[in-house]
Amino acid sequence: KADYAIDSVYQKTKALLSRYPKTIDETKRYLEDKVTTNQDIDKIIHKLVQYHFLDDEQYVLQYFERTFHLNLNGPNKIIYELKHKGIDDSLLQRLHQKMNESAIQHNLNSLFDKKLPSLSSRPKAKAMLLMKQFLYQKGYELNDCDAFVSKRAHLFSTVENELLMIEKDYQKSLKKYRDSSLSDYDIKSKIISSLMAK
């Protein structure tokens, strides 16, 4: 009866892994709710590994292909996520070597080109800061993001564009406060504060 119950859990886990691959550690955590003893968990895990339904090395390679090459995530994010999934440090070190400098630069270029159009209406300093934050959140080193964006400073808004933006924001603020009961001094202060905030 106990063997039948374990086999039933094994079959369900096998079906789950066929659809949604997991690491050994994730599968152990999943099995904790399904079976009562660690011995039973080990028995199921051993069988899943034996029949190649569980393979951390293969999982890492597929995860890397998807997240680094397709999603363009950086080393920090990928290593953090895989560590959270229980991947062994030796596997993570080998993976880190695959993310060489030229591949990282390629990803940064792709992300930069994708993000840049959405920052065209921002002042240059703000746009550059947002770009650095975006690249950092994708999992790249802060120093690398800073250097990469600084080298491309000329691709952000020009002084002429910034002056046009300021003029537009000034007219907008002027219209907002013109019909208020505020004094000229207060209106000027509010407009200045509003422009400084931008």
Tab-separated table of C-alpha atoms in Angstrom:
chain	number	residue	atom	x	y	z
A	1	LYS	CA	0.000	0.000	0.000
A	2	ALA	CA	2.819	2.401	0.932
A	3	ASP	CA	4.722	1.507	-2.250
A	4	TYR	CA	1.585	2.159	-4.298
A	5	ALA	CA	1.215	5.617	-2.694
A	6	ILE	CA	4.867	6.432	-3.395
A	7	ASP	CA	4.551	5.240	-6.985
A	8	SER	CA	1.461	7.427	-7.431
A	9	VAL	CA	3.401	10.484	-6.175
A	10	TYR	CA	6.296	9.534	-8.457
A	11	GLN	CA	4.005	9.377	-11.507
A	12	LYS	CA	2.414	12.762	-10.680
A	13	THR	CA	5.833	14.355	-10.118
A	14	LYS	CA	7.142	12.871	-13.363
A	15	ALA	CA	4.155	14.339	-15.258
A	16	LEU	CA	4.711	17.729	-13.594
A	17	LEU	CA	8.419	17.769	-14.497
A	18	SER	CA	7.622	16.901	-18.108
A	19	ARG	CA	5.593	20.104	-18.345
A	20	TYR	CA	7.464	22.327	-15.889
A	21	PRO	CA	11.145	21.407	-15.385
A	22	LYS	CA	12.466	21.939	-11.870
A	23	THR	CA	15.742	21.586	-10.001
A	24	ILE	CA	16.375	18.714	-7.577
A	25	ASP	CA	16.035	21.103	-4.628
A	26	GLU	CA	12.723	22.522	-5.891
A	27	THR	CA	11.390	18.996	-6.434
A	28	LYS	CA	12.385	17.980	-2.897
A	29	ARG	CA	10.459	20.957	-1.538
A	30	TYR	CA	7.464	20.007	-3.687
A	31	LEU	CA	7.578	16.419	-2.395
A	32	GLU	CA	7.659	17.486	1.270
A	33	ASP	CA	3.897	18.099	1.076
A	34	LYS	CA	3.215	14.824	-0.727
A	35	VAL	CA	5.087	12.157	1.238
A	36	THR	CA	5.773	11.661	4.931
A	37	THR	CA	9.432	10.632	5.232
A	38	ASN	CA	12.749	11.893	3.894
A	39	GLN	CA	13.536	8.332	2.884
A	40	ASP	CA	10.521	8.314	0.542
A	41	ILE	CA	11.560	11.690	-0.899
A	42	ASP	CA	15.086	10.371	-1.567
A	43	LYS	CA	13.656	7.242	-3.200
A	44	ILE	CA	11.500	9.313	-5.595
A	45	ILE	CA	14.312	11.784	-6.331
A	46	HIS	CA	16.750	8.941	-7.065
A	47	LYS	CA	14.290	7.410	-9.545
A	48	LEU	CA	13.609	10.761	-11.240
A	49	VAL	CA	17.357	11.392	-11.626
A	50	GLN	CA	17.923	7.828	-12.858
A	51	TYR	CA	15.365	8.273	-15.655
A	52	HIS	CA	16.570	11.824	-16.483
A	53	PHE	CA	13.443	13.663	-15.371
A	54	LEU	CA	15.723	15.574	-13.008
A	55	ASP	CA	19.087	16.903	-14.163
A	56	ASP	CA	20.398	20.087	-12.573
A	57	GLU	CA	23.191	20.476	-15.136
A	58	GLN	CA	20.735	20.318	-18.029
A	59	TYR	CA	18.321	22.595	-16.173
A	60	VAL	CA	21.037	25.231	-15.692
A	61	LEU	CA	21.981	25.170	-19.390
A	62	GLN	CA	18.361	25.571	-20.526
A	63	TYR	CA	17.717	28.278	-17.928
A	64	PHE	CA	20.835	30.119	-19.061
A	65	GLU	CA	19.838	29.946	-22.747
A	66	ARG	CA	16.396	31.340	-21.989
A	67	THR	CA	17.249	34.026	-19.446
A	68	PHE	CA	20.616	35.261	-20.794
A	69	HIS	CA	20.136	34.965	-24.557
A	70	LEU	CA	16.378	35.516	-24.855
A	71	ASN	CA	15.429	37.653	-21.819
A	72	LEU	CA	18.870	39.369	-21.783
A	73	ASN	CA	19.170	39.076	-17.998
A	74	GLY	CA	22.618	39.697	-16.520
A	75	PRO	CA	24.914	37.419	-14.465
A	76	ASN	CA	23.888	38.785	-11.054
A	77	LYS	CA	20.184	38.142	-11.609
A	78	ILE	CA	20.702	34.691	-13.156
A	79	ILE	CA	23.103	33.487	-10.437
A	80	TYR	CA	20.814	34.823	-7.691
A	81	GLU	CA	17.742	33.075	-9.140
A	82	LEU	CA	19.550	29.747	-9.652
A	83	LYS	CA	20.996	29.888	-6.133
A	84	HIS	CA	17.453	30.358	-4.839
A	85	LYS	CA	16.489	27.216	-6.792
A	86	GLY	CA	19.165	25.261	-4.916
A	87	ILE	CA	21.781	24.964	-7.655
A	88	ASP	CA	25.240	23.913	-6.470
A	89	ASP	CA	28.032	26.558	-6.365
A	90	SER	CA	30.334	24.552	-8.656
A	91	LEU	CA	27.659	24.570	-11.376
A	92	LEU	CA	27.123	28.304	-10.876
A	93	GLN	CA	30.860	28.988	-11.282
A	94	ARG	CA	30.950	27.085	-14.566
A	95	LEU	CA	27.899	28.990	-15.754
A	96	HIS	CA	29.483	32.323	-14.850
A	97	GLN	CA	32.368	31.539	-17.213
A	98	LYS	CA	29.895	31.200	-20.110
A	99	MET	CA	28.804	34.832	-19.600
A	100	ASN	CA	31.932	36.380	-21.099
A	101	GLU	CA	32.556	40.092	-21.634
A	102	SER	CA	31.589	40.183	-25.318
A	103	ALA	CA	28.260	38.402	-24.653
A	104	ILE	CA	27.520	40.813	-21.789
A	105	GLN	CA	28.310	43.823	-24.000
A	106	HIS	CA	26.025	42.416	-26.692
A	107	ASN	CA	23.163	42.112	-24.175
A	108	LEU	CA	23.760	45.608	-22.796
A	109	ASN	CA	23.662	47.034	-26.332
A	110	SER	CA	20.385	45.255	-27.105
A	111	LEU	CA	18.767	46.403	-23.851
A	112	PHE	CA	20.043	49.962	-24.346
A	113	ASP	CA	18.613	50.184	-27.890
A	114	LYS	CA	15.293	48.756	-26.723
A	115	LYS	CA	14.942	51.159	-23.757
A	116	LEU	CA	16.289	54.384	-25.312
A	117	PRO	CA	13.154	55.445	-27.303
A	118	SER	CA	11.018	55.402	-24.119
A	119	LEU	CA	13.405	57.945	-22.516
A	120	SER	CA	13.379	60.475	-25.356
A	121	SER	CA	11.015	62.838	-23.522
A	122	ARG	CA	13.177	62.885	-20.373
A	123	PRO	CA	15.920	65.393	-19.551
A	124	LYS	CA	19.372	63.983	-20.293
A	125	ALA	CA	20.533	63.466	-16.681
A	126	LYS	CA	17.241	61.817	-15.698
A	127	ALA	CA	17.206	59.612	-18.818
A	128	MET	CA	20.768	58.436	-18.149
A	129	LEU	CA	19.949	57.651	-14.518
A	130	LEU	CA	16.841	55.678	-15.526
A	131	MET	CA	18.848	53.757	-18.120
A	132	LYS	CA	21.506	52.817	-15.539
A	133	GLN	CA	18.795	51.667	-13.116
A	134	PHE	CA	17.120	49.617	-15.856
A	135	LEU	CA	20.353	47.810	-16.780
A	136	TYR	CA	21.242	47.237	-13.113
A	137	GLN	CA	17.792	45.740	-12.404
A	138	LYS	CA	18.298	43.364	-15.333
A	139	GLY	CA	21.230	41.906	-13.388
A	140	TYR	CA	24.383	43.679	-14.572
A	141	GLU	CA	27.151	45.119	-12.369
A	142	LEU	CA	26.504	48.706	-11.275
A	143	ASN	CA	29.981	49.877	-12.385
A	144	ASP	CA	29.494	48.254	-15.808
A	145	CYS	CA	26.082	49.932	-16.215
A	146	ASP	CA	27.525	53.290	-15.227
A	147	ALA	CA	30.459	53.064	-17.661
A	148	PHE	CA	28.295	51.692	-20.476
A	149	VAL	CA	25.684	54.475	-20.242
A	150	SER	CA	28.272	57.239	-19.732
A	151	LYS	CA	30.010	56.215	-22.980
A	152	ARG	CA	26.699	56.706	-24.796
A	153	ALA	CA	25.774	60.036	-23.194
A	154	HIS	CA	25.684	61.680	-26.649
A	155	LEU	CA	22.703	59.480	-27.623
A	156	PHE	CA	20.429	61.066	-25.022
A	157	SER	CA	18.544	64.385	-25.300
A	158	THR	CA	20.452	67.363	-26.702
A	159	VAL	CA	20.520	70.768	-24.981
A	160	GLU	CA	18.086	72.068	-27.617
A	161	ASN	CA	15.639	69.276	-26.848
A	162	GLU	CA	15.933	69.936	-23.136
A	163	LEU	CA	15.181	73.626	-23.639
A	164	LEU	CA	12.074	72.693	-25.621
A	165	MET	CA	10.993	70.344	-22.816
A	166	ILE	CA	11.531	73.058	-20.209
A	167	GLU	CA	9.549	75.554	-22.285
A	168	LYS	CA	6.708	73.066	-22.664
A	169	ASP	CA	6.657	72.290	-18.918
A	170	TYR	CA	6.869	76.003	-18.100
A	171	GLN	CA	3.813	76.801	-20.256
A	172	LYS	CA	1.943	73.902	-18.692
A	173	SER	CA	2.720	75.075	-15.135
A	174	LEU	CA	1.950	78.707	-16.019
A	175	LYS	CA	-1.476	77.704	-17.325
A	176	LYS	CA	-2.114	75.657	-14.174
A	177	TYR	CA	-1.388	78.503	-11.749
A	178	ARG	CA	-2.390	81.581	-13.811
A	179	ASP	CA	-6.050	81.572	-12.755
A	180	SER	CA	-5.310	80.818	-9.108
A	181	SER	CA	-5.532	83.341	-6.280
A	182	LEU	CA	-1.784	83.039	-5.596
A	183	SER	CA	0.480	86.074	-5.766
A	184	ASP	CA	2.925	86.471	-8.662
A	185	TYR	CA	5.773	85.553	-6.299
A	186	ASP	CA	4.017	82.338	-5.161
A	187	ILE	CA	3.180	81.379	-8.745
A	188	LYS	CA	6.821	81.888	-9.772
A	189	SER	CA	8.022	79.811	-6.767
A	190	LYS	CA	5.648	76.957	-7.577
A	191	ILE	CA	6.657	76.958	-11.250
A	192	ILE	CA	10.360	76.915	-10.333
A	193	SER	CA	9.794	74.059	-7.852
A	194	SER	CA	7.861	72.117	-10.459
A	195	LEU	CA	10.572	72.544	-13.104
A	196	MET	CA	13.343	71.705	-10.629
A	197	ALA	CA	11.546	68.486	-9.682
A	198	LYS	CA	11.558	67.443	-13.344
